[in-house]
Coordinates of C-alpha atoms in Angstrom, one line a residue:
X1 CA -0.1 -0.1 -0.1
X2 CA 1.5 3.4 -1.0
X3 CA 0.6 6.8 0.8
X4 CA 0.4 10.2 0.2
X5 CA 2.7 11.8 2.6
X6 CA 3.1 15.5 3.6
X7 CA 6.2 16.6 5.4
X8 CA 6.1 20.0 7.2
X9 CA 9.7 20.8 7.5
X10 CA 11.6 23.7 8.5
X11 CA 14.0 23.3 5.5
X12 CA 15.0 20.5 3.0
X13 CA 16.9 23.0 0.9
X14 CA 19.1 24.2 3.8
X15 CA 21.2 22.3 6.1
X16 CA 22.8 25.4 7.7
X17 CA 22.8 24.7 11.4
X18 CA 19.9 22.5 10.8
X19 CA 20.7 19.0 11.2
X20 CA 17.3 17.6 10.6
X21 CA 17.5 18.4 7.0
X22 CA 20.0 15.5 6.7
X23 CA 17.7 12.8 7.8
X24 CA 14.5 14.1 6.2
X25 CA 16.2 14.2 2.7
X26 CA 17.0 10.6 3.1
X27 CA 13.6 9.8 4.4
X28 CA 11.8 11.4 1.5
X29 CA 14.1 10.0 -1.0
X30 CA 13.6 6.5 0.4
X31 CA 9.7 7.0 0.4
X32 CA 9.7 8.3 -3.1
X33 CA 11.8 5.3 -4.3
X34 CA 9.2 3.0 -2.7
X35 CA 6.4 4.5 -4.9
X36 CA 4.8 6.8 -2.2
X37 CA 4.0 10.4 -3.0
X38 CA 5.9 12.9 -0.9
X39 CA 5.1 16.6 -0.8
X40 CA 7.6 18.5 1.5
X41 CA 6.6 22.2 2.4
X42 CA 8.8 24.7 4.0
X43 CA 8.4 28.4 4.8
X44 CA 9.7 31.1 2.6
X45 CA 11.1 32.8 5.7
X46 CA 12.8 30.2 7.5
X47 CA 16.1 31.0 9.4
X48 CA 18.1 28.1 8.1
X49 CA 17.6 29.0 4.4
X50 CA 17.9 32.9 5.1
X51 CA 21.3 32.6 6.6
X52 CA 22.6 30.2 4.0
X53 CA 21.4 32.7 1.2
X54 CA 22.9 35.4 3.2
X55 CA 26.5 33.6 3.5
X56 CA 26.6 31.7 0.2
X57 CA 23.8 32.8 -2.4
X58 CA 22.6 30.4 -4.9
X59 CA 25.7 28.3 -4.7
X60 CA 24.7 27.2 -1.1
X61 CA 21.8 25.1 -2.3
X62 CA 23.7 23.7 -5.3
X63 CA 24.8 20.4 -3.6
X64 CA 21.2 19.8 -2.6
X65 CA 19.9 20.1 -6.2
X66 CA 22.7 18.2 -7.8
X67 CA 22.5 15.2 -5.3
X68 CA 18.7 15.3 -4.4
X69 CA 17.2 16.1 -7.8
X70 CA 13.8 14.5 -7.0
X71 CA 13.3 16.5 -4.1
X72 CA 11.6 19.7 -4.9
X73 CA 10.2 21.3 -1.7
X74 CA 7.2 23.5 -1.9
X75 CA 7.6 27.0 -0.5
X76 CA 4.9 28.7 1.3
X77 CA 4.3 32.2 2.5
X78 CA 1.4 31.8 4.8
X79 CA 0.2 29.2 7.2
X80 CA -3.3 28.9 5.4
X81 CA -1.4 28.3 2.2
X82 CA 0.7 25.4 3.9
X83 CA -2.3 23.8 5.6
X84 CA -4.3 23.4 2.3
X85 CA -1.7 20.9 1.2
X86 CA -2.5 18.4 4.2
X87 CA -6.2 18.0 2.8
X88 CA -5.0 15.7 0.0
X89 CA -2.5 13.7 2.2
X90 CA -2.9 10.3 4.0
X91 CA 0.0 11.2 6.4
X92 CA 1.1 14.2 7.7
X93 CA 4.2 14.7 9.5
X94 CA 5.1 17.9 11.3
X95 CA 8.5 18.8 12.5
X96 CA 9.1 20.7 15.7
X97 CA 11.0 23.6 14.2
X98 CA 7.8 24.8 12.5
X99 CA 5.7 27.9 13.5
X100 CA 3.5 27.2 16.5
X101 CA 0.7 28.7 14.3
X102 CA 1.0 26.0 11.5
X103 CA 1.1 23.3 14.1
X104 CA -2.1 24.6 15.6
X105 CA -3.8 24.9 12.1
X106 CA -3.0 21.3 11.3
X107 CA -4.3 20.1 14.5
X108 CA -7.5 22.0 14.0
X109 CA -8.0 20.5 10.5
X110 CA -7.4 17.1 12.1
X111 CA -10.0 17.8 15.0
X112 CA -12.5 18.8 12.4
X113 CA -12.4 15.3 11.2
X114 CA -9.8 15.5 8.3
X115 CA -8.8 12.1 7.2
X116 CA -5.1 12.2 7.4
X117 CA -2.9 10.6 10.2
X118 CA -1.1 13.5 12.0
X119 CA 2.2 13.0 13.5
X120 CA 4.5 15.4 15.5
X121 CA 8.3 14.7 14.9
X122 CA 10.6 15.9 17.6
X123 CA 14.4 15.8 17.1
X124 CA 15.7 18.4 19.6
X125 CA 16.4 18.5 23.0
X126 CA 14.0 21.3 24.1
X127 CA 11.3 19.0 25.6
X128 CA 13.9 18.5 28.3
X129 CA 16.1 21.5 28.5
X130 CA 13.3 24.1 27.7
X131 CA 9.8 22.2 27.9
X132 CA 7.7 25.3 27.7
X133 CA 9.2 25.8 24.1
X134 CA 7.4 22.6 23.2
X135 CA 4.5 22.7 25.3
X136 CA 3.5 25.9 23.8
X137 CA 2.6 24.0 20.7
X138 CA -1.1 22.8 20.5
X139 CA -0.8 19.0 20.1
X140 CA -4.2 18.0 21.5
X141 CA -5.4 16.7 17.9
X142 CA -2.3 15.0 17.0
X143 CA -2.4 11.4 16.7
X144 CA 1.1 10.6 17.7
X145 CA 4.5 11.7 18.3
X146 CA 8.0 10.6 16.5
X147 CA 10.7 11.2 19.1
X148 CA 14.3 10.8 18.1
X149 CA 15.4 8.8 21.1
X150 CA 13.8 7.0 24.0
X151 CA 14.8 9.4 26.6
X152 CA 12.8 12.1 24.6
X153 CA 10.0 9.7 24.2
X154 CA 9.9 9.1 27.9
X155 CA 9.3 12.8 28.4
X156 CA 6.2 12.8 26.1
X157 CA 4.9 9.6 28.0
X158 CA 5.2 11.8 31.2
X159 CA 3.0 14.3 29.5
X160 CA 0.4 11.7 28.8
X161 CA 1.0 10.5 25.4
X162 CA 1.3 6.8 26.6
X163 CA 1.7 4.3 23.4
X164 CA 1.1 7.1 21.1
X165 CA 4.8 8.3 21.2
X166 CA 7.3 6.2 19.3
X167 CA 11.1 6.2 19.4
X168 CA 12.1 7.1 15.9
X169 CA 16.1 7.6 15.8
X170 CA 17.7 9.5 12.9
X171 CA 19.9 7.4 10.5
X172 CA 22.2 7.6 7.6
X173 CA 21.1 8.2 4.1
X174 CA 23.4 5.6 2.6
X175 CA 22.4 6.6 -1.2
X176 CA 24.7 9.6 -0.3
X177 CA 26.6 8.6 3.0
X178 CA 28.9 5.6 1.9
X179 CA 32.7 4.9 1.5
X180 CA 34.3 6.3 -1.7
X181 CA 34.1 4.1 -4.5
X182 CA 37.7 4.7 -5.3
X183 CA 40.0 4.8 -2.1
X184 CA 42.4 8.0 -2.1
X185 CA 45.0 9.1 0.2
X186 CA 43.9 9.9 3.7
X187 CA 45.6 12.6 6.1
X188 CA 44.7 14.0 9.4
X189 CA 41.6 14.5 11.5
X190 CA 38.3 16.3 10.5
X191 CA 35.6 17.8 12.9
X192 CA 32.4 18.8 11.2
X193 CA 30.2 20.6 13.7
X194 CA 28.8 24.1 14.5
X195 CA 30.3 26.1 17.3
X196 CA 26.8 26.6 18.8
X197 CA 26.2 28.8 21.9
X198 CA 29.8 28.3 23.3
X199 CA 28.5 25.7 25.8
X200 CA 31.0 23.0 24.6
X201 CA 34.2 25.3 24.2
X202 CA 35.9 23.4 26.8
X203 CA 35.0 20.1 25.6
X204 CA 36.2 20.8 21.9
X205 CA 39.6 22.1 23.3
X206 CA 40.0 18.8 25.5
X207 CA 38.9 16.3 23.0
X208 CA 39.6 17.8 19.5
X209 CA 41.8 20.9 19.5
X210 CA 44.4 19.9 21.9
X211 CA 44.8 16.2 21.2
X212 CA 44.9 16.6 17.6
X213 CA 47.7 19.1 17.7
X214 CA 49.6 17.0 20.5
X215 CA 49.4 14.0 18.2
X216 CA 51.0 15.9 15.3
X217 CA 48.1 15.4 12.9
X218 CA 46.7 18.1 10.8
X219 CA 43.1 19.1 11.6
X220 CA 40.3 20.5 9.4
X221 CA 37.3 22.0 11.0
X222 CA 33.8 22.8 9.1
X223 CA 30.8 24.4 10.7
X224 CA 28.8 27.7 11.2
X225 CA 28.4 30.1 14.1
X226 CA 32.0 30.2 14.8
X227 CA 32.9 33.6 16.6
X228 CA 36.2 35.6 16.1
X229 CA 37.6 34.2 19.4
X230 CA 36.7 30.5 18.2
X231 CA 38.5 31.2 15.1
X232 CA 41.4 32.5 17.0
X233 CA 41.5 29.3 19.3
X234 CA 41.5 27.3 16.1
X235 CA 44.3 29.4 14.5
X236 CA 46.3 28.9 17.8
X237 CA 45.9 25.2 17.7
X238 CA 47.1 25.1 14.2
X239 CA 43.6 24.1 12.7
X240 CA 42.5 24.9 9.2
X241 CA 39.0 26.5 9.3
X242 CA 36.7 26.0 6.3
X243 CA 33.4 27.3 7.3
X244 CA 30.2 25.7 6.2
X245 CA 29.9 22.6 4.5
X246 CA 27.0 21.3 2.4
X247 CA 26.1 18.2 4.3
X248 CA 25.8 16.4 1.0
X249 CA 29.5 17.1 0.3
X250 CA 30.5 15.5 3.9
X251 CA 31.3 12.1 2.3
X252 CA 34.0 13.6 0.1
X253 CA 35.5 15.4 3.0
X254 CA 35.5 12.0 5.2
X255 CA 37.0 10.2 2.4
X256 CA 40.2 12.5 2.6
X257 CA 40.9 12.0 6.2
X258 CA 42.0 9.2 8.6
X259 CA 39.7 9.9 11.4
X260 CA 37.0 12.1 12.6
X261 CA 35.9 13.2 16.2
X262 CA 32.3 13.4 17.7
X263 CA 31.7 15.7 20.7
X264 CA 28.3 15.8 21.6
X265 CA 26.5 19.0 22.9
X266 CA 25.9 19.2 26.6
X267 CA 22.2 18.4 26.4
X268 CA 22.8 15.0 24.6
X269 CA 25.7 14.1 26.9
X270 CA 23.7 14.6 29.9
X271 CA 20.1 15.3 29.7
X272 CA 19.2 13.0 26.8
X273 CA 21.3 9.9 27.0
X274 CA 21.1 7.5 24.1
X275 CA 20.7 10.0 21.3
X276 CA 23.8 10.2 19.5
X277 CA 22.7 12.6 16.7
X278 CA 23.1 12.2 13.0
X279 CA 26.8 12.9 12.7
X280 CA 27.7 9.4 14.3
X281 CA 25.4 7.7 11.7
X282 CA 26.5 9.5 8.7
X283 CA 30.4 9.2 9.7
X284 CA 30.2 5.5 10.2
X285 CA 28.1 5.0 7.0
X286 CA 31.2 6.7 5.3
X287 CA 33.7 4.4 6.5
X288 CA 35.9 6.5 8.6
X289 CA 37.2 5.8 11.9
X290 CA 35.6 7.8 14.7
X291 CA 36.4 8.7 18.1
X292 CA 33.6 9.9 20.4
X293 CA 33.9 12.1 23.6
X294 CA 31.8 10.7 26.4
X295 CA 28.0 9.9 25.7
X296 CA 25.9 6.9 27.1
X297 CA 24.5 4.8 24.4
X298 CA 21.5 3.8 26.8
X299 CA 19.7 2.1 24.1
X300 CA 22.5 -0.1 22.5
X301 CA 22.6 1.4 19.3
X302 CA 26.1 0.5 18.4
X303 CA 28.2 -2.2 19.4
X304 CA 31.9 -2.2 21.1
X305 CA 34.3 -1.8 18.3
X306 CA 32.1 0.2 15.9
X307 CA 33.9 3.5 17.2
X308 CA 36.4 4.4 20.0
X309 CA 35.3 6.1 23.0
X310 CA 37.6 8.7 24.8
X311 CA 36.9 9.4 28.5
X312 CA 39.2 12.5 28.4
X313 CA 41.5 14.3 26.3
X314 CA 44.4 11.9 27.2
X315 CA 42.6 9.1 26.0
X316 CA 41.6 10.8 23.0
X317 CA 45.2 11.4 22.3
X318 CA 46.1 7.8 22.8
X319 CA 43.3 6.7 20.3
X320 CA 44.5 9.2 17.6
X321 CA 48.0 8.0 17.9
X322 CA 46.7 4.6 17.6
X323 CA 44.9 5.2 14.3
X324 CA 47.6 7.1 12.9
X325 CA 50.0 4.3 13.3
X326 CA 47.9 1.2 12.6
X327 CA 46.2 0.7 9.4
X328 CA 44.6 -2.6 10.3
X329 CA 43.3 -1.1 13.5
X330 CA 41.5 1.5 11.3
X331 CA 40.3 -1.0 9.0
X332 CA 38.7 -3.0 11.6
X333 CA 36.8 0.0 13.1
X334 CA 35.5 0.7 9.7
X335 CA 34.4 -2.9 9.1
X336 CA 32.5 -2.9 12.4
X337 CA 31.0 0.6 12.1
X338 CA 29.7 -0.1 8.6
X339 CA 28.3 -3.3 9.3
X340 CA 26.2 -1.9 12.0
X341 CA 25.0 1.0 9.9
X342 CA 23.9 -1.3 7.1
X343 CA 22.3 -3.7 9.5
X344 CA 20.4 -1.4 11.8
X345 CA 20.7 2.4 11.0
X346 CA 20.1 3.5 7.3
X347 CA 16.9 5.6 6.2
X348 CA 15.6 2.5 4.6
X349 CA 15.2 1.0 8.3
X350 CA 13.5 4.2 9.5
X351 CA 11.1 4.1 6.6
X352 CA 10.1 0.4 7.5
X353 CA 9.6 1.7 11.1
X354 CA 7.6 4.7 10.0
X355 CA 5.1 2.7 7.6
X356 CA 4.8 0.1 10.8
X357 CA 3.8 3.0 12.8
X358 CA 1.4 4.2 10.2
X359 CA 0.0 0.6 9.7
X360 CA -0.5 0.2 13.4
X361 CA -2.8 3.5 13.4
X362 CA -4.7 2.4 10.5
X363 CA -5.6 -1.0 12.2
X364 CA -6.5 0.8 15.3
X365 CA -10.2 0.6 15.8
X366 CA -10.3 4.3 16.9
X367 CA -8.6 5.1 13.6
X368 CA -10.1 2.6 11.3
X369 CA -12.2 5.3 9.5
X370 CA -9.0 7.1 8.2

């Protein structure tokens, strides 16, 4: 059975400080490949695209247009215009970075007996770190919630969602994130990540900048929102700063480096255990050895040997030195990480899960008329 699916996104065109675009591009591509009809709708005034356009102009979306030619998001100016698209859908998925007015309008349509299944998609830590920001959304008429980790899903259960909240992790789009077809020389370490609000400055210094420098490996850094003092810190550590990187180009960057490092933001390391964010999935899918700063894999998403874990900067330095000096060690990590991604964590797996959730709702007596 195929479905008409409407995705209300903050942006598909832009991944500027917007990691959810990575995942939903892969989900939309997989759904289309299986014969489903997918409409993606994004606001004309979204902050991610506005920043991308200001920084890079038309070039900023060239990678998206080239690599995802089948994805053509519909750009809307008003909530009413956007909501009209839901009327012809079977399944409507609304991401949490949407305007609360749009979230409420779609809920009002569902409450008025619209025949689509309405799901709220939460991929952020605000439900735990700033719960009022999420509770400001009117979700009273929504059928269910898709939460990108069990710790987040548990918060919704505490809010009364019961068995209508589902853990739906992010995953790698392996049509894009995969090892290079032709191996090439690799050198140094790459860190792809945004500076954020400065809350992980000390962690980046301990787990990336200092140990990479001390190991004698070159370091390339990609990301946005790096203030002048952050760039000065990079320069003092001998790192090469490249600015924004189109996420669809990340596999090419991974393919040129010996290793990459993951440093979770504080909320994911403390308040939301078990949520790795999408960078781990994507890096492992590209076949690059990865070392992670501390986070608790509470849901057992990965196996020992898929990547290395460093409890502190000293351990990070030891791991980097081992990867630098031991080709077979690097190869074993790559093989293990790739096997886990391909077995459990691709966008195809997540589409299977999504369609299973939709089927469960369709077979529910309360929703049998949908």
